[in-house]
Amino acid sequence: MKNIILKEKVLIKNGFLFVKNKYFGKIKIPNDIILNLKENNIFLSSISFKKKNEISFLKTIKNLLIGINNLWQKTIFFSGIGYKIFIKKNEIYLNLGFSDSKILVIPNYITIEIFKEKIVLKSVFKDKIGIFVNKLLKIKKFNPYKKKGMFLENPILKKSSKKKQ
């Protein structure tokens, strides 16, 4: 049995955990996990006695509690001649040197700000923002030789050695 001390407003209803403070978040509770709410504490226990399910759900709750107070943020940089990115309604259009622009639907739990050569993504959910960032990065991978493409804030540049031995 795990215990989480809360400062946020919490509601457990119909198999969902609703949390509200500065922002709002909701998670589906897995079938093998029982949540009990008493005063400012959540007690988490597993029916199937599988530690990994319990620990995994505990970490998602903790990430949600951090994201509710101050949003999770990822910054993607893009560089290349003629690369343009813009937003219309809930879609992001990526003109990255292909014959036609790539279009991605922005989920309603992610907010996007576009600056000159960077995109800032913010969300309450840490795992979901990571999945969306990976979708964006797969569209145009970074080329370390030409220094073109899309990359995160701290890129790990891998170059192969030119000389064979």
PDB file of C-alpha atoms in Angstrom:
ATOM      1  CA  MET A   1       0.000   0.000   0.000  1.00  0.00           C
ATOM      2  CA  LYS A   2       1.369   3.380  -1.060  1.00  0.00           C
ATOM      3  CA  ASN A   3       0.429   6.777   0.322  1.00  0.00           C
ATOM      4  CA  ILE A   4       0.396  10.183  -1.432  1.00  0.00           C
ATOM      5  CA  ILE A   5      -0.128  13.421   0.520  1.00  0.00           C
ATOM      6  CA  LEU A   6      -2.079  16.026  -1.458  1.00  0.00           C
ATOM      7  CA  LYS A   7      -2.583  19.787  -1.508  1.00  0.00           C
ATOM      8  CA  GLU A   8      -4.804  19.636  -4.610  1.00  0.00           C
ATOM      9  CA  LYS A   9      -8.532  19.065  -5.022  1.00  0.00           C
ATOM     10  CA  VAL A  10      -9.123  15.386  -5.840  1.00  0.00           C
ATOM     11  CA  LEU A  11     -12.174  13.407  -6.954  1.00  0.00           C
ATOM     12  CA  ILE A  12     -12.454   9.677  -7.695  1.00  0.00           C
ATOM     13  CA  LYS A  13     -15.490   8.865  -9.845  1.00  0.00           C
ATOM     14  CA  ASN A  14     -16.434   6.182 -12.424  1.00  0.00           C
ATOM     15  CA  GLY A  15     -12.937   4.696 -12.589  1.00  0.00           C
ATOM     16  CA  PHE A  16     -11.208   8.059 -13.136  1.00  0.00           C
ATOM     17  CA  LEU A  17      -9.017  10.196 -10.900  1.00  0.00           C
ATOM     18  CA  PHE A  18      -9.694  13.938 -11.325  1.00  0.00           C
ATOM     19  CA  VAL A  19      -7.130  16.395  -9.936  1.00  0.00           C
ATOM     20  CA  LYS A  20      -7.367  20.197  -9.956  1.00  0.00           C
ATOM     21  CA  ASN A  21      -5.118  22.969  -8.727  1.00  0.00           C
ATOM     22  CA  LYS A  22      -3.746  25.592 -11.113  1.00  0.00           C
ATOM     23  CA  TYR A  23      -4.566  23.286 -14.054  1.00  0.00           C
ATOM     24  CA  PHE A  24      -6.849  20.261 -14.469  1.00  0.00           C
ATOM     25  CA  GLY A  25      -5.939  16.622 -15.133  1.00  0.00           C
ATOM     26  CA  LYS A  26      -7.655  13.260 -15.296  1.00  0.00           C
ATOM     27  CA  ILE A  27      -6.324   9.670 -15.381  1.00  0.00           C
ATOM     28  CA  LYS A  28      -8.122   6.371 -15.878  1.00  0.00           C
ATOM     29  CA  ILE A  29      -7.569   4.058 -12.921  1.00  0.00           C
ATOM     30  CA  PRO A  30      -6.490   0.536 -13.993  1.00  0.00           C
ATOM     31  CA  ASN A  31      -8.780  -2.356 -13.021  1.00  0.00           C
ATOM     32  CA  ASP A  32      -6.235  -4.036 -10.740  1.00  0.00           C
ATOM     33  CA  ILE A  33      -5.578  -0.926  -8.608  1.00  0.00           C
ATOM     34  CA  ILE A  34      -7.712   0.381  -5.739  1.00  0.00           C
ATOM     35  CA  LEU A  35      -7.587   4.048  -4.713  1.00  0.00           C
ATOM     36  CA  ASN A  36      -8.956   5.238  -1.377  1.00  0.00           C
ATOM     37  CA  LEU A  37      -9.276   8.937  -0.608  1.00  0.00           C
ATOM     38  CA  LYS A  38      -9.167  10.055   3.041  1.00  0.00           C
ATOM     39  CA  GLU A  39      -8.799  13.756   3.874  1.00  0.00           C
ATOM     40  CA  ASN A  40      -5.577  14.885   2.137  1.00  0.00           C
ATOM     41  CA  ASN A  41      -4.220  11.401   1.403  1.00  0.00           C
ATOM     42  CA  ILE A  42      -4.604   8.908  -1.426  1.00  0.00           C
ATOM     43  CA  PHE A  43      -3.986   5.280  -0.496  1.00  0.00           C
ATOM     44  CA  LEU A  44      -3.018   3.106  -3.450  1.00  0.00           C
ATOM     45  CA  SER A  45      -3.096  -0.692  -3.351  1.00  0.00           C
ATOM     46  CA  SER A  46      -3.064  -3.452  -5.953  1.00  0.00           C
ATOM     47  CA  ILE A  47      -5.499  -6.375  -6.204  1.00  0.00           C
ATOM     48  CA  SER A  48      -3.156  -8.566  -8.239  1.00  0.00           C
ATOM     49  CA  PHE A  49      -0.150  -7.840  -5.980  1.00  0.00           C
ATOM     50  CA  LYS A  50       1.987  -6.900  -8.993  1.00  0.00           C
ATOM     51  CA  LYS A  51       4.472  -4.322  -7.775  1.00  0.00           C
ATOM     52  CA  LYS A  52       5.320  -2.999 -11.246  1.00  0.00           C
ATOM     53  CA  ASN A  53       1.705  -2.000 -12.010  1.00  0.00           C
ATOM     54  CA  GLU A  54       1.396  -0.277  -8.655  1.00  0.00           C
ATOM     55  CA  ILE A  55       4.702   1.597  -8.981  1.00  0.00           C
ATOM     56  CA  SER A  56       3.974   2.595 -12.583  1.00  0.00           C
ATOM     57  CA  PHE A  57       0.586   4.071 -11.685  1.00  0.00           C
ATOM     58  CA  LEU A  58       2.087   5.789  -8.634  1.00  0.00           C
ATOM     59  CA  LYS A  59       4.652   7.514 -10.864  1.00  0.00           C
ATOM     60  CA  THR A  60       1.984   8.650 -13.336  1.00  0.00           C
ATOM     61  CA  ILE A  61       0.003  10.170 -10.450  1.00  0.00           C
ATOM     62  CA  LYS A  62       3.110  11.951  -9.148  1.00  0.00           C
ATOM     63  CA  ASN A  63       3.933  13.265 -12.649  1.00  0.00           C
ATOM     64  CA  LEU A  64       0.350  14.516 -12.975  1.00  0.00           C
ATOM     65  CA  LEU A  65       0.575  16.294  -9.610  1.00  0.00           C
ATOM     66  CA  ILE A  66       3.784  18.035 -10.729  1.00  0.00           C
ATOM     67  CA  GLY A  67       2.226  18.926 -14.095  1.00  0.00           C
ATOM     68  CA  ILE A  68      -0.850  20.433 -12.476  1.00  0.00           C
ATOM     69  CA  ASN A  69       1.185  22.943 -10.475  1.00  0.00           C
ATOM     70  CA  ASN A  70       3.575  23.889 -13.287  1.00  0.00           C
ATOM     71  CA  LEU A  71       3.184  22.444 -16.775  1.00  0.00           C
ATOM     72  CA  TRP A  72       5.644  19.995 -18.324  1.00  0.00           C
ATOM     73  CA  GLN A  73       7.517  21.723 -21.129  1.00  0.00           C
ATOM     74  CA  LYS A  74       9.523  20.464 -24.106  1.00  0.00           C
ATOM     75  CA  THR A  75      11.318  22.669 -26.621  1.00  0.00           C
ATOM     76  CA  ILE A  76      11.999  21.516 -30.176  1.00  0.00           C
ATOM     77  CA  PHE A  77      14.416  23.471 -32.348  1.00  0.00           C
ATOM     78  CA  PHE A  78      14.342  23.299 -36.131  1.00  0.00           C
ATOM     79  CA  SER A  79      16.945  24.544 -38.567  1.00  0.00           C
ATOM     80  CA  GLY A  80      17.083  24.540 -42.344  1.00  0.00           C
ATOM     81  CA  ILE A  81      16.483  26.874 -45.262  1.00  0.00           C
ATOM     82  CA  GLY A  82      12.796  27.286 -46.049  1.00  0.00           C
ATOM     83  CA  TYR A  83      11.511  25.402 -43.011  1.00  0.00           C
ATOM     84  CA  LYS A  84       8.226  26.900 -41.820  1.00  0.00           C
ATOM     85  CA  ILE A  85       5.852  25.774 -39.114  1.00  0.00           C
ATOM     86  CA  PHE A  86       2.438  27.262 -38.388  1.00  0.00           C
ATOM     87  CA  ILE A  87      -0.807  26.394 -36.608  1.00  0.00           C
ATOM     88  CA  LYS A  88      -4.369  26.518 -37.952  1.00  0.00           C
ATOM     89  CA  LYS A  89      -7.170  25.622 -35.521  1.00  0.00           C
ATOM     90  CA  ASN A  90      -6.029  22.377 -33.859  1.00  0.00           C
ATOM     91  CA  GLU A  91      -3.553  21.283 -36.557  1.00  0.00           C
ATOM     92  CA  ILE A  92       0.156  21.966 -36.922  1.00  0.00           C
ATOM     93  CA  TYR A  93       1.491  22.361 -40.473  1.00  0.00           C
ATOM     94  CA  LEU A  94       5.145  21.486 -41.059  1.00  0.00           C
ATOM     95  CA  ASN A  95       6.840  22.688 -44.263  1.00  0.00           C
ATOM     96  CA  LEU A  96      10.171  20.913 -43.931  1.00  0.00           C
ATOM     97  CA  GLY A  97      11.465  20.632 -47.489  1.00  0.00           C
ATOM     98  CA  PHE A  98       9.107  17.875 -48.632  1.00  0.00           C
ATOM     99  CA  SER A  99       6.888  18.283 -51.711  1.00  0.00           C
ATOM    100  CA  ASP A 100       3.825  18.803 -49.517  1.00  0.00           C
ATOM    101  CA  SER A 101       3.432  19.967 -45.944  1.00  0.00           C
ATOM    102  CA  LYS A 102       2.985  17.424 -43.166  1.00  0.00           C
ATOM    103  CA  ILE A 103      -0.088  17.909 -40.978  1.00  0.00           C
ATOM    104  CA  LEU A 104      -0.456  16.688 -37.390  1.00  0.00           C
ATOM    105  CA  VAL A 105      -3.560  17.047 -35.233  1.00  0.00           C
ATOM    106  CA  ILE A 106      -2.730  18.672 -31.899  1.00  0.00           C
ATOM    107  CA  PRO A 107      -4.322  16.870 -28.925  1.00  0.00           C
ATOM    108  CA  ASN A 108      -6.503  19.080 -26.717  1.00  0.00           C
ATOM    109  CA  TYR A 109      -4.258  18.516 -23.666  1.00  0.00           C
ATOM    110  CA  ILE A 110      -1.180  20.058 -25.359  1.00  0.00           C
ATOM    111  CA  THR A 111      -0.603  23.779 -25.966  1.00  0.00           C
ATOM    112  CA  ILE A 112       1.921  24.853 -28.580  1.00  0.00           C
ATOM    113  CA  GLU A 113       3.762  28.145 -29.006  1.00  0.00           C
ATOM    114  CA  ILE A 114       5.814  28.744 -32.150  1.00  0.00           C
ATOM    115  CA  PHE A 115       8.739  31.158 -32.216  1.00  0.00           C
ATOM    116  CA  LYS A 116      11.250  31.921 -34.966  1.00  0.00           C
ATOM    117  CA  GLU A 117      13.249  28.684 -34.822  1.00  0.00           C
ATOM    118  CA  LYS A 118      11.687  26.756 -31.975  1.00  0.00           C
ATOM    119  CA  ILE A 119       8.449  25.132 -30.876  1.00  0.00           C
ATOM    120  CA  VAL A 120       7.469  25.083 -27.198  1.00  0.00           C
ATOM    121  CA  LEU A 121       5.032  22.355 -26.149  1.00  0.00           C
ATOM    122  CA  LYS A 122       3.329  22.439 -22.730  1.00  0.00           C
ATOM    123  CA  SER A 123       1.078  19.890 -21.085  1.00  0.00           C
ATOM    124  CA  VAL A 124      -0.097  18.538 -17.750  1.00  0.00           C
ATOM    125  CA  PHE A 125       0.760  14.960 -18.810  1.00  0.00           C
ATOM    126  CA  LYS A 126       4.461  14.093 -19.007  1.00  0.00           C
ATOM    127  CA  ASP A 127       4.052  10.809 -20.884  1.00  0.00           C
ATOM    128  CA  LYS A 128       1.633  12.141 -23.508  1.00  0.00           C
ATOM    129  CA  ILE A 129       3.778  15.171 -24.324  1.00  0.00           C
ATOM    130  CA  GLY A 130       6.753  12.829 -24.805  1.00  0.00           C
ATOM    131  CA  ILE A 131       4.799  10.696 -27.288  1.00  0.00           C
ATOM    132  CA  PHE A 132       3.732  13.779 -29.283  1.00  0.00           C
ATOM    133  CA  VAL A 133       7.298  15.160 -29.331  1.00  0.00           C
ATOM    134  CA  ASN A 134       8.560  11.839 -30.711  1.00  0.00           C
ATOM    135  CA  LYS A 135       5.912  11.988 -33.470  1.00  0.00           C
ATOM    136  CA  LEU A 136       7.152  15.461 -34.410  1.00  0.00           C
ATOM    137  CA  LEU A 137      10.824  14.469 -34.345  1.00  0.00           C
ATOM    138  CA  LYS A 138      10.242  11.400 -36.550  1.00  0.00           C
ATOM    139  CA  ILE A 139       8.947  13.593 -39.380  1.00  0.00           C
ATOM    140  CA  LYS A 140      12.335  15.221 -40.006  1.00  0.00           C
ATOM    141  CA  LYS A 141      15.326  13.728 -38.229  1.00  0.00           C
ATOM    142  CA  PHE A 142      18.299  15.918 -37.462  1.00  0.00           C
ATOM    143  CA  ASN A 143      21.304  15.570 -39.794  1.00  0.00           C
ATOM    144  CA  PRO A 144      24.479  16.418 -37.823  1.00  0.00           C
ATOM    145  CA  TYR A 145      26.586  16.878 -40.968  1.00  0.00           C
ATOM    146  CA  LYS A 146      24.353  19.453 -42.666  1.00  0.00           C
ATOM    147  CA  LYS A 147      22.957  20.755 -39.350  1.00  0.00           C
ATOM    148  CA  LYS A 148      19.392  20.531 -40.681  1.00  0.00           C
ATOM    149  CA  GLY A 149      16.252  19.061 -39.182  1.00  0.00           C
ATOM    150  CA  MET A 150      14.411  19.032 -35.875  1.00  0.00           C
ATOM    151  CA  PHE A 151      16.013  18.353 -32.500  1.00  0.00           C
ATOM    152  CA  LEU A 152      15.405  18.768 -28.770  1.00  0.00           C
ATOM    153  CA  GLU A 153      17.124  21.337 -26.523  1.00  0.00           C
ATOM    154  CA  ASN A 154      20.140  19.186 -25.685  1.00  0.00           C
ATOM    155  CA  PRO A 155      20.861  17.138 -28.803  1.00  0.00           C
ATOM    156  CA  ILE A 156      23.322  14.270 -28.717  1.00  0.00           C
ATOM    157  CA  LEU A 157      25.158  14.601 -32.003  1.00  0.00           C
ATOM    158  CA  LYS A 158      26.412  11.279 -33.285  1.00  0.00           C
ATOM    159  CA  LYS A 159      28.928  11.417 -36.095  1.00  0.00           C
ATOM    160  CA  SER A 160      30.637   8.370 -37.459  1.00  0.00           C
ATOM    161  CA  SER A 161      34.404   8.378 -37.852  1.00  0.00           C
ATOM    162  CA  LYS A 162      35.584   9.138 -41.382  1.00  0.00           C
ATOM    163  CA  LYS A 163      38.747   7.082 -41.268  1.00  0.00           C
ATOM    164  CA  LYS A 164      38.686   3.293 -41.538  1.00  0.00           C
ATOM    165  CA  GLN A 165      41.331   1.296 -39.754  1.00  0.00           C
TER     166      GLN A 165
END
